[in-house]
mmCIF file of C-alpha atoms in Angstrom:
data_model
loop_
_atom_site.group_PDB
_atom_site.id
_atom_site.type_symbol
_atom_site.label_atom_id
_atom_site.label_comp_id
_atom_site.label_asym_id
_atom_site.label_seq_id
_atom_site.Cartn_x
_atom_site.Cartn_y
_atom_site.Cartn_z
ATOM 1 C CA GLY A 1 111.571 116.935 105.414
ATOM 2 C CA GLU A 2 110.671 120.406 105.952
ATOM 3 C CA ILE A 3 108.305 121.097 108.446
ATOM 4 C CA GLY A 4 104.699 122.004 106.962
ATOM 5 C CA PRO A 5 102.154 124.685 107.698
ATOM 6 C CA LYS A 6 99.587 122.478 109.364
ATOM 7 C CA GLU A 7 102.563 121.268 111.667
ATOM 8 C CA LEU A 8 103.730 124.354 112.737
ATOM 9 C CA GLY A 9 102.202 125.571 116.383
ATOM 10 C CA SER A 10 100.791 122.077 116.991
ATOM 11 C CA PRO A 11 101.144 120.339 120.277
ATOM 12 C CA THR A 12 103.691 117.854 118.371
ATOM 13 C CA PHE A 13 106.286 120.555 117.224
ATOM 14 C CA PRO A 14 106.179 123.010 120.028
ATOM 15 C CA GLY A 15 108.440 125.873 119.535
ATOM 16 C CA TYR A 16 109.318 124.912 115.926
ATOM 17 C CA ARG A 17 109.863 127.465 113.082
ATOM 18 C CA PRO A 18 109.472 127.718 109.566
ATOM 19 C CA GLY A 19 112.006 125.919 107.327
ATOM 20 C CA GLN A 20 113.290 123.458 110.048
ATOM 21 C CA LEU A 21 113.637 119.833 109.287
ATOM 22 C CA VAL A 22 111.618 117.158 111.063
ATOM 23 C CA GLY A 23 110.759 113.434 110.742
ATOM 24 C CA ARG A 24 107.805 112.974 108.068
ATOM 25 C CA GLY A 25 107.724 109.358 108.565
ATOM 26 C CA GLY A 26 108.957 106.068 110.085
ATOM 27 C CA VAL A 27 110.923 106.278 113.486
ATOM 28 C CA GLU A 28 112.089 109.590 112.381
ATOM 29 C CA GLN A 29 108.660 110.782 112.747
ATOM 30 C CA ARG A 30 107.565 108.798 115.927
ATOM 31 C CA TYR A 31 110.500 109.659 117.758
ATOM 32 C CA GLU A 32 111.175 113.182 116.380
ATOM 33 C CA ARG A 33 111.193 114.769 120.297
ATOM 34 C CA TRP A 34 114.204 112.714 120.923
ATOM 35 C CA LEU A 35 115.864 113.009 117.644
ATOM 36 C CA HIS A 36 115.527 116.542 116.936
ATOM 37 C CA GLY A 37 118.180 118.706 119.271
ATOM 38 C CA GLU A 38 118.198 122.291 119.969
ATOM 39 C CA ASP A 39 119.238 124.939 117.617
ATOM 40 C CA GLY A 40 121.900 127.389 118.818
ATOM 41 C CA TYR A 41 122.181 131.138 118.088
ATOM 42 C CA GLU A 42 124.200 134.203 118.597
ATOM 43 C CA ALA A 43 123.244 137.733 119.126
ATOM 44 C CA PHE A 44 125.775 140.641 118.362
ATOM 45 C CA GLU A 45 126.033 144.201 117.932
ATOM 46 C CA VAL A 46 127.369 146.173 114.852
ATOM 47 C CA ASN A 47 127.990 149.478 113.852
ATOM 48 C CA ALA A 48 126.818 151.550 110.828
ATOM 49 C CA LEU A 49 129.001 149.741 108.540
ATOM 50 C CA GLY A 50 127.670 146.415 109.749
ATOM 51 C CA LYS A 51 130.955 145.628 111.505
ATOM 52 C CA LYS A 52 130.534 143.552 114.682
ATOM 53 C CA THR A 53 131.469 145.395 117.603
ATOM 54 C CA ARG A 54 130.389 143.178 120.703
ATOM 55 C CA GLY A 55 128.513 140.020 121.304
ATOM 56 C CA LEU A 56 125.491 140.113 123.317
ATOM 57 C CA LYS A 57 124.064 136.688 123.563
ATOM 58 C CA ARG A 58 124.840 133.297 122.508
ATOM 59 C CA ARG A 59 123.498 129.696 123.033
ATOM 60 C CA VAL A 60 125.565 126.530 122.099
ATOM 61 C CA PRO A 61 123.564 124.124 119.954
ATOM 62 C CA VAL A 62 122.537 120.902 121.290
ATOM 63 C CA PRO A 63 122.695 117.892 118.963
ATOM 64 C CA GLY A 64 119.922 115.550 118.859
ATOM 65 C CA ASN A 65 119.903 112.127 120.528
ATOM 66 C CA ASP A 66 120.186 108.445 119.079
ATOM 67 C CA LEU A 67 117.951 106.249 118.732
ATOM 68 C CA VAL A 68 118.817 102.280 119.000
ATOM 69 C CA VAL A 69 116.407 100.314 116.991
ATOM 70 C CA THR A 70 115.723 96.394 117.211
ATOM 71 C CA ILE A 71 116.479 96.175 113.544
ATOM 72 C CA HIS A 72 119.555 93.694 112.927
ATOM 73 C CA HIS A 73 121.434 94.989 110.017
ATOM 74 C CA ARG A 74 122.635 91.645 108.569
ATOM 75 C CA ILE A 75 119.148 90.143 109.029
ATOM 76 C CA GLN A 76 117.626 93.472 107.437
ATOM 77 C CA GLN A 77 120.286 92.909 104.590
ATOM 78 C CA VAL A 78 119.347 89.229 103.878
ATOM 79 C CA ALA A 79 115.474 90.241 104.331
ATOM 80 C CA GLU A 80 115.709 92.898 101.492
ATOM 81 C CA SER A 81 118.057 90.714 99.069
ATOM 82 C CA SER A 82 115.801 87.823 99.625
ATOM 83 C CA LEU A 83 112.563 89.574 98.728
ATOM 84 C CA ARG A 84 114.033 91.215 95.660
ATOM 85 C CA GLU A 85 115.211 87.890 94.402
ATOM 86 C CA GLY A 86 111.941 86.339 95.287
ATOM 87 C CA VAL A 87 109.988 88.566 93.592
ATOM 88 C CA GLN A 88 112.019 88.123 90.378
ATOM 89 C CA ALA A 89 111.928 84.605 90.409
ATOM 90 C CA ALA A 90 108.166 84.592 90.812
ATOM 91 C CA LYS A 91 107.949 86.318 87.607
ATOM 92 C CA GLN A 92 109.479 83.219 85.802
ATOM 93 C CA ILE A 93 106.679 81.051 86.958
ATOM 94 C CA VAL A 94 103.999 80.120 84.492
ATOM 95 C CA HIS A 95 100.236 79.974 85.584
ATOM 96 C CA GLU A 96 98.796 76.608 84.720
ATOM 97 C CA GLU A 97 95.484 77.678 83.510
ATOM 98 C CA THR A 98 96.536 80.909 81.615
ATOM 99 C CA GLY A 99 100.082 79.731 80.370
ATOM 100 C CA ARG A 100 101.088 83.384 81.211
ATOM 101 C CA TYR A 101 103.923 84.065 83.554
ATOM 102 C CA LEU A 102 102.819 85.343 86.799
ATOM 103 C CA ARG A 103 102.663 88.879 87.701
ATOM 104 C CA ALA A 104 104.689 89.570 90.971
ATOM 105 C CA PRO A 105 104.978 93.504 91.438
ATOM 106 C CA ALA A 106 105.378 93.723 95.129
ATOM 107 C CA GLY A 107 106.037 91.909 98.559
ATOM 108 C CA ALA A 108 106.990 92.186 101.994
ATOM 109 C CA VAL A 109 108.948 90.646 104.754
ATOM 110 C CA VAL A 110 108.673 90.803 108.595
ATOM 111 C CA VAL A 111 110.989 89.129 110.989
ATOM 112 C CA LEU A 112 110.230 89.366 114.517
ATOM 113 C CA ASP A 113 111.226 87.994 118.095
ATOM 114 C CA PRO A 114 108.206 85.986 119.140
ATOM 115 C CA ASN A 115 109.303 86.293 123.056
ATOM 116 C CA ASN A 116 109.218 90.271 122.954
ATOM 117 C CA GLY A 117 107.870 91.493 119.668
ATOM 118 C CA GLN A 118 110.921 93.125 118.774
ATOM 119 C CA ILE A 119 111.339 93.674 114.745
ATOM 120 C CA MET A 120 114.474 92.157 113.606
ATOM 121 C CA ALA A 121 113.929 93.188 109.804
ATOM 122 C CA MET A 122 111.386 94.487 107.735
ATOM 123 C CA ALA A 123 111.129 95.084 104.000
ATOM 124 C CA SER A 124 108.830 96.252 101.437
ATOM 125 C CA PHE A 125 109.190 95.803 97.706
ATOM 126 C CA PRO A 126 109.573 97.953 95.629
ATOM 127 C CA THR A 127 111.409 100.321 97.701
ATOM 128 C CA TYR A 128 113.133 103.753 97.555
ATOM 129 C CA ASP A 129 116.002 105.636 98.936
ATOM 130 C CA PRO A 130 114.808 107.969 101.867
ATOM 131 C CA ARG A 131 117.627 110.053 101.213
ATOM 132 C CA VAL A 132 116.055 111.489 98.130
ATOM 133 C CA PHE A 133 113.797 113.536 100.443
ATOM 134 C CA TYR A 134 116.631 115.323 102.336
ATOM 135 C CA GLU A 135 117.119 118.308 99.833
ATOM 136 C CA GLY A 136 113.689 118.061 98.742
ATOM 137 C CA LEU A 137 112.036 116.615 95.585
ATOM 138 C CA SER A 138 111.375 117.961 92.196
ATOM 139 C CA GLN A 139 107.630 117.529 90.894
ATOM 140 C CA ARG A 140 108.925 115.163 88.194
ATOM 141 C CA GLU A 141 110.785 113.012 90.894
ATOM 142 C CA TRP A 142 107.562 113.208 93.088
ATOM 143 C CA GLU A 143 105.394 111.889 90.139
ATOM 144 C CA GLN A 144 107.621 108.975 89.481
ATOM 145 C CA LEU A 145 107.673 107.810 93.010
ATOM 146 C CA ASN A 146 103.757 107.912 92.989
ATOM 147 C CA ASN A 147 103.484 106.386 89.484
ATOM 148 C CA PRO A 148 101.270 103.341 89.638
ATOM 149 C CA SER A 149 103.534 101.615 87.025
ATOM 150 C CA ARG A 150 106.266 101.518 89.589
ATOM 151 C CA ASN A 151 103.839 99.882 91.947
ATOM 152 C CA PHE A 152 103.866 102.499 94.773
ATOM 153 C CA PRO A 153 107.519 102.431 96.324
ATOM 154 C CA LEU A 154 106.393 104.656 99.074
ATOM 155 C CA ASN A 155 104.014 102.124 100.673
ATOM 156 C CA ASN A 156 105.366 100.107 103.347
ATOM 157 C CA ARG A 157 103.652 96.943 102.412
ATOM 158 C CA ALA A 158 104.536 95.346 105.607
ATOM 159 C CA ILE A 159 102.226 97.575 107.756
ATOM 160 C CA GLN A 160 100.384 99.774 105.258
ATOM 161 C CA ALA A 161 98.707 97.109 102.993
ATOM 162 C CA ALA A 162 96.387 94.209 103.633
ATOM 163 C CA TYR A 163 95.810 90.980 101.815
ATOM 164 C CA PRO A 164 93.566 87.808 101.864
ATOM 165 C CA PRO A 165 96.163 85.704 104.027
ATOM 166 C CA GLY A 166 95.104 82.375 102.214
ATOM 167 C CA SER A 167 96.266 79.378 103.705
ATOM 168 C CA THR A 168 98.554 81.010 106.068
ATOM 169 C CA LEU A 169 95.382 81.675 108.096
ATOM 170 C CA LYS A 170 94.659 78.034 108.595
ATOM 171 C CA PRO A 171 96.484 77.196 111.986
ATOM 172 C CA PHE A 172 94.628 79.945 113.546
ATOM 173 C CA VAL A 173 91.246 78.670 112.041
ATOM 174 C CA ALA A 174 92.369 75.088 113.283
ATOM 175 C CA ALA A 175 92.851 76.477 116.742
ATOM 176 C CA ALA A 176 89.429 78.226 116.658
ATOM 177 C CA ALA A 177 88.018 74.750 115.374
ATOM 178 C CA ILE A 178 89.502 72.811 118.153
ATOM 179 C CA GLU A 179 88.558 75.474 121.034
ATOM 180 C CA ALA A 180 84.629 75.281 119.419
ATOM 181 C CA GLY A 181 84.743 71.562 119.459
ATOM 182 C CA TYR A 182 84.609 70.955 115.638
ATOM 183 C CA ALA A 183 87.868 69.625 115.355
ATOM 184 C CA ASN A 184 90.125 67.255 117.491
ATOM 185 C CA PRO A 185 93.774 67.168 117.265
ATOM 186 C CA ASN A 186 93.445 63.168 117.438
ATOM 187 C CA GLY A 187 90.720 63.255 114.735
ATOM 188 C CA PHE A 188 90.613 62.232 111.011
ATOM 189 C CA TYR A 189 88.574 64.150 108.374
ATOM 190 C CA PRO A 190 87.826 63.402 104.766
ATOM 191 C CA CYS A 191 89.744 65.443 102.307
ATOM 192 C CA PRO A 192 87.896 64.964 98.826
ATOM 193 C CA ALA A 193 88.873 67.151 95.859
ATOM 194 C CA GLU A 194 85.479 69.078 96.058
ATOM 195 C CA PHE A 195 83.216 70.316 98.607
ATOM 196 C CA MET A 196 79.555 71.002 98.489
ATOM 197 C CA VAL A 197 77.172 72.452 101.402
ATOM 198 C CA PRO A 198 74.398 69.829 101.866
ATOM 199 C CA GLY A 199 71.061 70.891 100.524
ATOM 200 C CA ASP A 200 72.493 74.027 98.555
ATOM 201 C CA THR A 201 70.393 74.425 95.833
ATOM 202 C CA SER A 202 72.729 76.484 93.867
ATOM 203 C CA LYS A 203 75.052 73.439 93.740
ATOM 204 C CA THR A 204 78.056 75.758 94.354
ATOM 205 C CA ILE A 205 81.390 73.721 94.400
ATOM 206 C CA PHE A 206 84.413 74.508 96.694
ATOM 207 C CA ARG A 207 87.431 72.786 95.435
ATOM 208 C CA ASN A 208 90.855 71.706 97.100
ATOM 209 C CA TRP A 209 93.862 72.971 95.565
ATOM 210 C CA ARG A 210 94.694 69.382 94.894
ATOM 211 C CA GLU A 211 92.483 67.747 92.015
ATOM 212 C CA VAL A 212 92.292 64.348 93.492
ATOM 213 C CA ASP A 213 90.699 62.662 96.634
ATOM 214 C CA SER A 214 93.086 62.147 99.304
ATOM 215 C CA GLY A 215 90.967 60.040 101.372
ATOM 216 C CA THR A 216 90.643 60.425 105.182
ATOM 217 C CA ILE A 217 93.531 62.120 106.808
ATOM 218 C CA SER A 218 94.618 63.032 110.429
ATOM 219 C CA PHE A 219 94.084 66.498 111.727
ATOM 220 C CA ALA A 220 97.760 67.168 111.528
ATOM 221 C CA ARG A 221 97.834 66.031 108.006
ATOM 222 C CA SER A 222 95.220 68.739 107.158
ATOM 223 C CA LEU A 223 97.681 71.277 108.265
ATOM 224 C CA ILE A 224 100.802 69.730 106.506
ATOM 225 C CA ASP A 225 98.843 69.227 103.207
ATOM 226 C CA SER A 226 96.954 72.439 103.744
ATOM 227 C CA CYS A 227 93.654 70.518 102.691
ATOM 228 C CA ASP A 228 91.121 73.148 101.734
ATOM 229 C CA THR A 229 88.391 70.751 101.954
ATOM 230 C CA VAL A 230 88.679 69.883 105.480
ATOM 231 C CA PHE A 231 88.794 73.469 106.431
ATOM 232 C CA TYR A 232 85.586 74.007 104.355
ATOM 233 C CA GLN A 233 83.870 71.619 106.932
ATOM 234 C CA PHE A 234 84.979 73.752 109.875
ATOM 235 C CA GLY A 235 83.920 76.645 108.223
ATOM 236 C CA LEU A 236 80.483 75.225 107.679
ATOM 237 C CA GLU A 237 80.268 74.188 111.290
ATOM 238 C CA PHE A 238 80.850 77.753 112.501
ATOM 239 C CA TYR A 239 78.215 78.916 109.968
ATOM 240 C CA ARG A 240 75.604 76.651 111.270
ATOM 241 C CA GLU A 241 75.941 77.429 114.870
ATOM 242 C CA ARG A 242 76.251 81.349 114.233
ATOM 243 C CA LYS A 243 72.736 82.005 115.667
ATOM 244 C CA VAL A 244 73.393 80.128 118.644
ATOM 245 C CA ARG A 245 77.055 80.889 119.563
ATOM 246 C CA GLY A 246 77.523 84.268 117.704
ATOM 247 C CA GLU A 247 80.051 84.507 114.620
ATOM 248 C CA LEU A 248 82.547 82.567 116.744
ATOM 249 C CA LEU A 249 85.272 82.304 114.004
ATOM 250 C CA GLN A 250 85.380 86.115 113.579
ATOM 251 C CA GLN A 251 85.563 86.444 117.457
ATOM 252 C CA GLU A 252 88.671 84.007 117.389
ATOM 253 C CA MET A 253 90.483 85.738 114.404
ATOM 254 C CA ARG A 254 90.061 89.382 116.475
ATOM 255 C CA GLU A 255 91.388 87.559 119.679
ATOM 256 C CA TRP A 256 94.597 86.960 117.387
ATOM 257 C CA GLY A 257 95.169 90.367 116.701
ATOM 258 C CA PHE A 258 93.344 90.767 113.249
ATOM 259 C CA ALA A 259 91.372 93.541 112.281
ATOM 260 C CA ARG A 260 93.238 95.996 114.688
ATOM 261 C CA PRO A 261 96.419 97.770 114.668
ATOM 262 C CA THR A 262 99.224 95.849 116.263
ATOM 263 C CA GLY A 263 100.220 99.137 117.897
ATOM 264 C CA ILE A 264 103.766 99.391 116.219
ATOM 265 C CA ASP A 265 105.666 102.367 116.621
ATOM 266 C CA LEU A 266 105.362 103.544 112.986
ATOM 267 C CA SER A 267 102.843 105.708 111.371
ATOM 268 C CA SER A 268 100.069 104.774 108.871
ATOM 269 C CA GLU A 269 99.573 100.870 110.149
ATOM 270 C CA ALA A 270 96.386 99.558 108.278
ATOM 271 C CA GLN A 271 93.936 98.078 110.294
ATOM 272 C CA GLY A 272 92.776 95.130 108.131
ATOM 273 C CA ARG A 273 89.230 93.453 108.080
ATOM 274 C CA VAL A 274 87.575 90.383 109.581
ATOM 275 C CA PRO A 275 84.392 90.649 107.840
ATOM 276 C CA ASP A 276 80.979 89.615 109.247
ATOM 277 C CA ALA A 277 77.195 89.657 108.763
ATOM 278 C CA GLU A 278 76.927 93.545 110.141
ATOM 279 C CA TRP A 279 79.810 94.496 107.765
ATOM 280 C CA LYS A 280 78.304 92.848 104.666
ATOM 281 C CA ARG A 281 75.022 94.617 105.215
ATOM 282 C CA ASN A 282 76.897 98.112 105.812
ATOM 283 C CA ILE A 283 79.174 97.824 103.008
ATOM 284 C CA HIS A 284 76.151 96.751 100.512
ATOM 285 C CA GLU A 285 74.396 99.860 101.645
ATOM 286 C CA ARG A 286 77.335 102.073 100.870
ATOM 287 C CA TYR A 287 78.463 100.533 97.565
ATOM 288 C CA PRO A 288 75.637 98.485 96.113
ATOM 289 C CA GLY A 289 77.170 98.392 92.829
ATOM 290 C CA LEU A 290 80.326 96.804 94.086
ATOM 291 C CA TYR A 291 78.737 94.821 96.685
ATOM 292 C CA PRO A 292 75.249 93.707 95.394
ATOM 293 C CA ASP A 293 74.303 90.967 98.073
ATOM 294 C CA GLU A 294 74.082 91.958 101.569
ATOM 295 C CA VAL A 295 73.082 88.499 103.086
ATOM 296 C CA TRP A 296 75.977 86.515 104.842
ATOM 297 C CA TYR A 297 75.940 83.017 103.125
ATOM 298 C CA PRO A 298 77.589 79.667 104.211
ATOM 299 C CA GLY A 299 80.096 80.409 101.474
ATOM 300 C CA ASP A 300 81.114 83.648 103.098
ATOM 301 C CA THR A 301 82.440 81.586 106.177
ATOM 302 C CA ILE A 302 83.548 78.734 104.066
ATOM 303 C CA ASN A 303 86.022 81.003 102.139
ATOM 304 C CA MET A 304 87.149 82.772 105.591
ATOM 305 C CA SER A 305 88.048 79.299 106.719
ATOM 306 C CA ILE A 306 91.091 79.211 104.213
ATOM 307 C CA GLY A 307 91.794 82.914 104.298
ATOM 308 C CA GLN A 308 90.021 83.991 101.364
ATOM 309 C CA GLY A 309 86.976 86.150 100.690
ATOM 310 C CA ASP A 310 86.737 89.571 102.156
ATOM 311 C CA LEU A 311 89.197 88.876 104.835
ATOM 312 C CA LEU A 312 92.451 91.413 104.636
ATOM 313 C CA ILE A 313 95.497 90.863 107.184
ATOM 314 C CA THR A 314 98.679 92.804 107.123
ATOM 315 C CA PRO A 315 101.871 90.806 106.800
ATOM 316 C CA LEU A 316 102.947 92.452 110.437
ATOM 317 C CA GLN A 317 99.504 91.207 111.971
ATOM 318 C CA LEU A 318 100.398 87.399 110.594
ATOM 319 C CA ALA A 319 103.789 87.554 111.758
ATOM 320 C CA ALA A 320 102.712 88.800 115.413
ATOM 321 C CA ALA A 321 100.019 85.919 115.439
ATOM 322 C CA PHE A 322 102.581 83.434 114.344
ATOM 323 C CA GLY A 323 104.751 84.827 117.068
ATOM 324 C CA ALA A 324 102.110 84.251 119.612
ATOM 325 C CA LEU A 325 101.460 80.643 118.167
ATOM 326 C CA THR A 326 105.090 79.956 118.658
ATOM 327 C CA ASN A 327 105.645 81.230 122.278
ATOM 328 C CA GLY A 328 102.516 79.440 123.769
ATOM 329 C CA GLY A 329 99.897 82.175 123.307
ATOM 330 C CA THR A 330 101.386 85.555 124.204
ATOM 331 C CA LEU A 331 100.626 88.383 121.739
ATOM 332 C CA HIS A 332 103.638 90.842 122.009
ATOM 333 C CA PRO A 333 102.864 94.284 120.445
ATOM 334 C CA PRO A 334 105.769 94.506 117.782
ATOM 335 C CA HIS A 335 108.143 97.258 118.059
ATOM 336 C CA ILE A 336 111.205 98.890 116.396
ATOM 337 C CA GLY A 337 112.396 101.714 119.214
ATOM 338 C CA LEU A 338 114.338 100.059 121.710
ATOM 339 C CA ARG A 339 116.358 102.932 123.891
ATOM 340 C CA VAL A 340 117.427 106.603 123.456
ATOM 341 C CA MET A 341 120.901 107.544 124.158
ATOM 342 C CA ASP A 342 122.676 110.737 124.345
ATOM 343 C CA PRO A 343 125.443 111.744 121.929
ATOM 344 C CA GLY A 344 127.917 110.521 124.702
ATOM 345 C CA GLY A 345 126.502 106.953 124.665
ATOM 346 C CA LYS A 346 124.373 107.534 128.030
ATOM 347 C CA VAL A 347 121.071 105.782 128.135
ATOM 348 C CA LEU A 348 118.400 108.375 128.695
ATOM 349 C CA GLU A 349 115.331 106.202 128.546
ATOM 350 C CA GLU A 350 114.545 102.518 127.819
ATOM 351 C CA ILE A 351 111.456 102.646 125.470
ATOM 352 C CA SER A 352 108.380 101.168 127.138
ATOM 353 C CA GLN A 353 106.116 99.001 125.164
ATOM 354 C CA ASP A 354 102.432 98.293 125.565
ATOM 355 C CA ALA A 355 101.547 95.230 127.906
ATOM 356 C CA PRO A 356 101.201 91.960 125.984
ATOM 357 C CA VAL A 357 97.861 90.156 125.481
ATOM 358 C CA GLN A 358 97.237 86.452 126.227
ATOM 359 C CA ILE A 359 95.410 84.637 123.639
ATOM 360 C CA PRO A 360 92.358 82.693 125.091
ATOM 361 C CA SER A 361 93.266 79.277 123.348
ATOM 362 C CA VAL A 362 94.336 76.704 126.090
ATOM 363 C CA LYS A 363 98.004 75.374 125.660
ATOM 364 C CA ARG A 364 97.148 72.017 124.521
ATOM 365 C CA THR A 365 95.460 73.353 121.673
ATOM 366 C CA LEU A 366 98.450 75.713 120.560
ATOM 367 C CA ARG A 367 100.887 72.607 121.162
ATOM 368 C CA ALA A 368 98.698 70.432 118.815
ATOM 369 C CA ILE A 369 98.581 73.182 116.009
ATOM 370 C CA ARG A 370 102.695 73.784 116.874
ATOM 371 C CA ASP A 371 103.423 69.906 116.477
ATOM 372 C CA ALA A 372 101.506 69.567 113.243
ATOM 373 C CA LEU A 373 103.350 72.454 111.866
#
């Protein structure tokens, strides 16, 4: 898109002139300085009739360089088509309680290499054709792209949207429970249909997704069956010892990269959220109407133990965390840029990445989780 008035003269765009096209998003924006190239010009003298009489100065234009990305085009095609078909298929599912079809307006896909963080595919639905921006949008076209009824196709949900992760969080909660001593990979745990906090006068019931008592099951089976009530027990243990050991579950979730940007080489990445007692107090003070309670209850930690409540995670954060779980505990920063080449094919720069981070969980803990999965 055309360079804007706020960008002219900024350090990011040195020497740019009004009317020039620049990267306004994605890798086009991040790698603008490599992709832009240099304009050419010609100065010449004319007579009174406007006829060229002689040339004075000339500079040949320099084409921009090529950016090689990690995206694999066939995997990307499969990701986009599978996502589109999956959303359509989900709309044919009837909700058991309401009898209505599920609403499935959007989704995201991330495929990454767990050994280096390279993004093999990234898709967001609904989407749009970025070429529509090349010649400029009409007001009507811009309004259509931002119409809520079209579910905001300009948003890259893989990195810009954060959601309650649900049971996809359980492997990381299980690892935290093992490290804290609340769970044993060789242990067995009751998996009832319902769970209540002992002594809770409110009689709040936390239900398993399965309505029957599954009896006592192994630690591995609790992950295989995704038993909510086993994880409620882990959550309660984290809550009970928070005054002695701190908010250990939240600390462990942050170690896996949640609640902070992954550092991917794309703009507008969402941070997500790992809520704690301080966050709940602060959000209550700011929005008492929306958050009427400032106390952190056992139910807050219990809900977090199955990826619900006020916890928010981006699909990219979750993919990166599973990458670390897969490779033995190394959290690689996800990235898309691979190398820069000149128009002739010469490599000008191998794009460096941030150093990986080691997850503090011990190897045998991660191995137990992987074996269960």
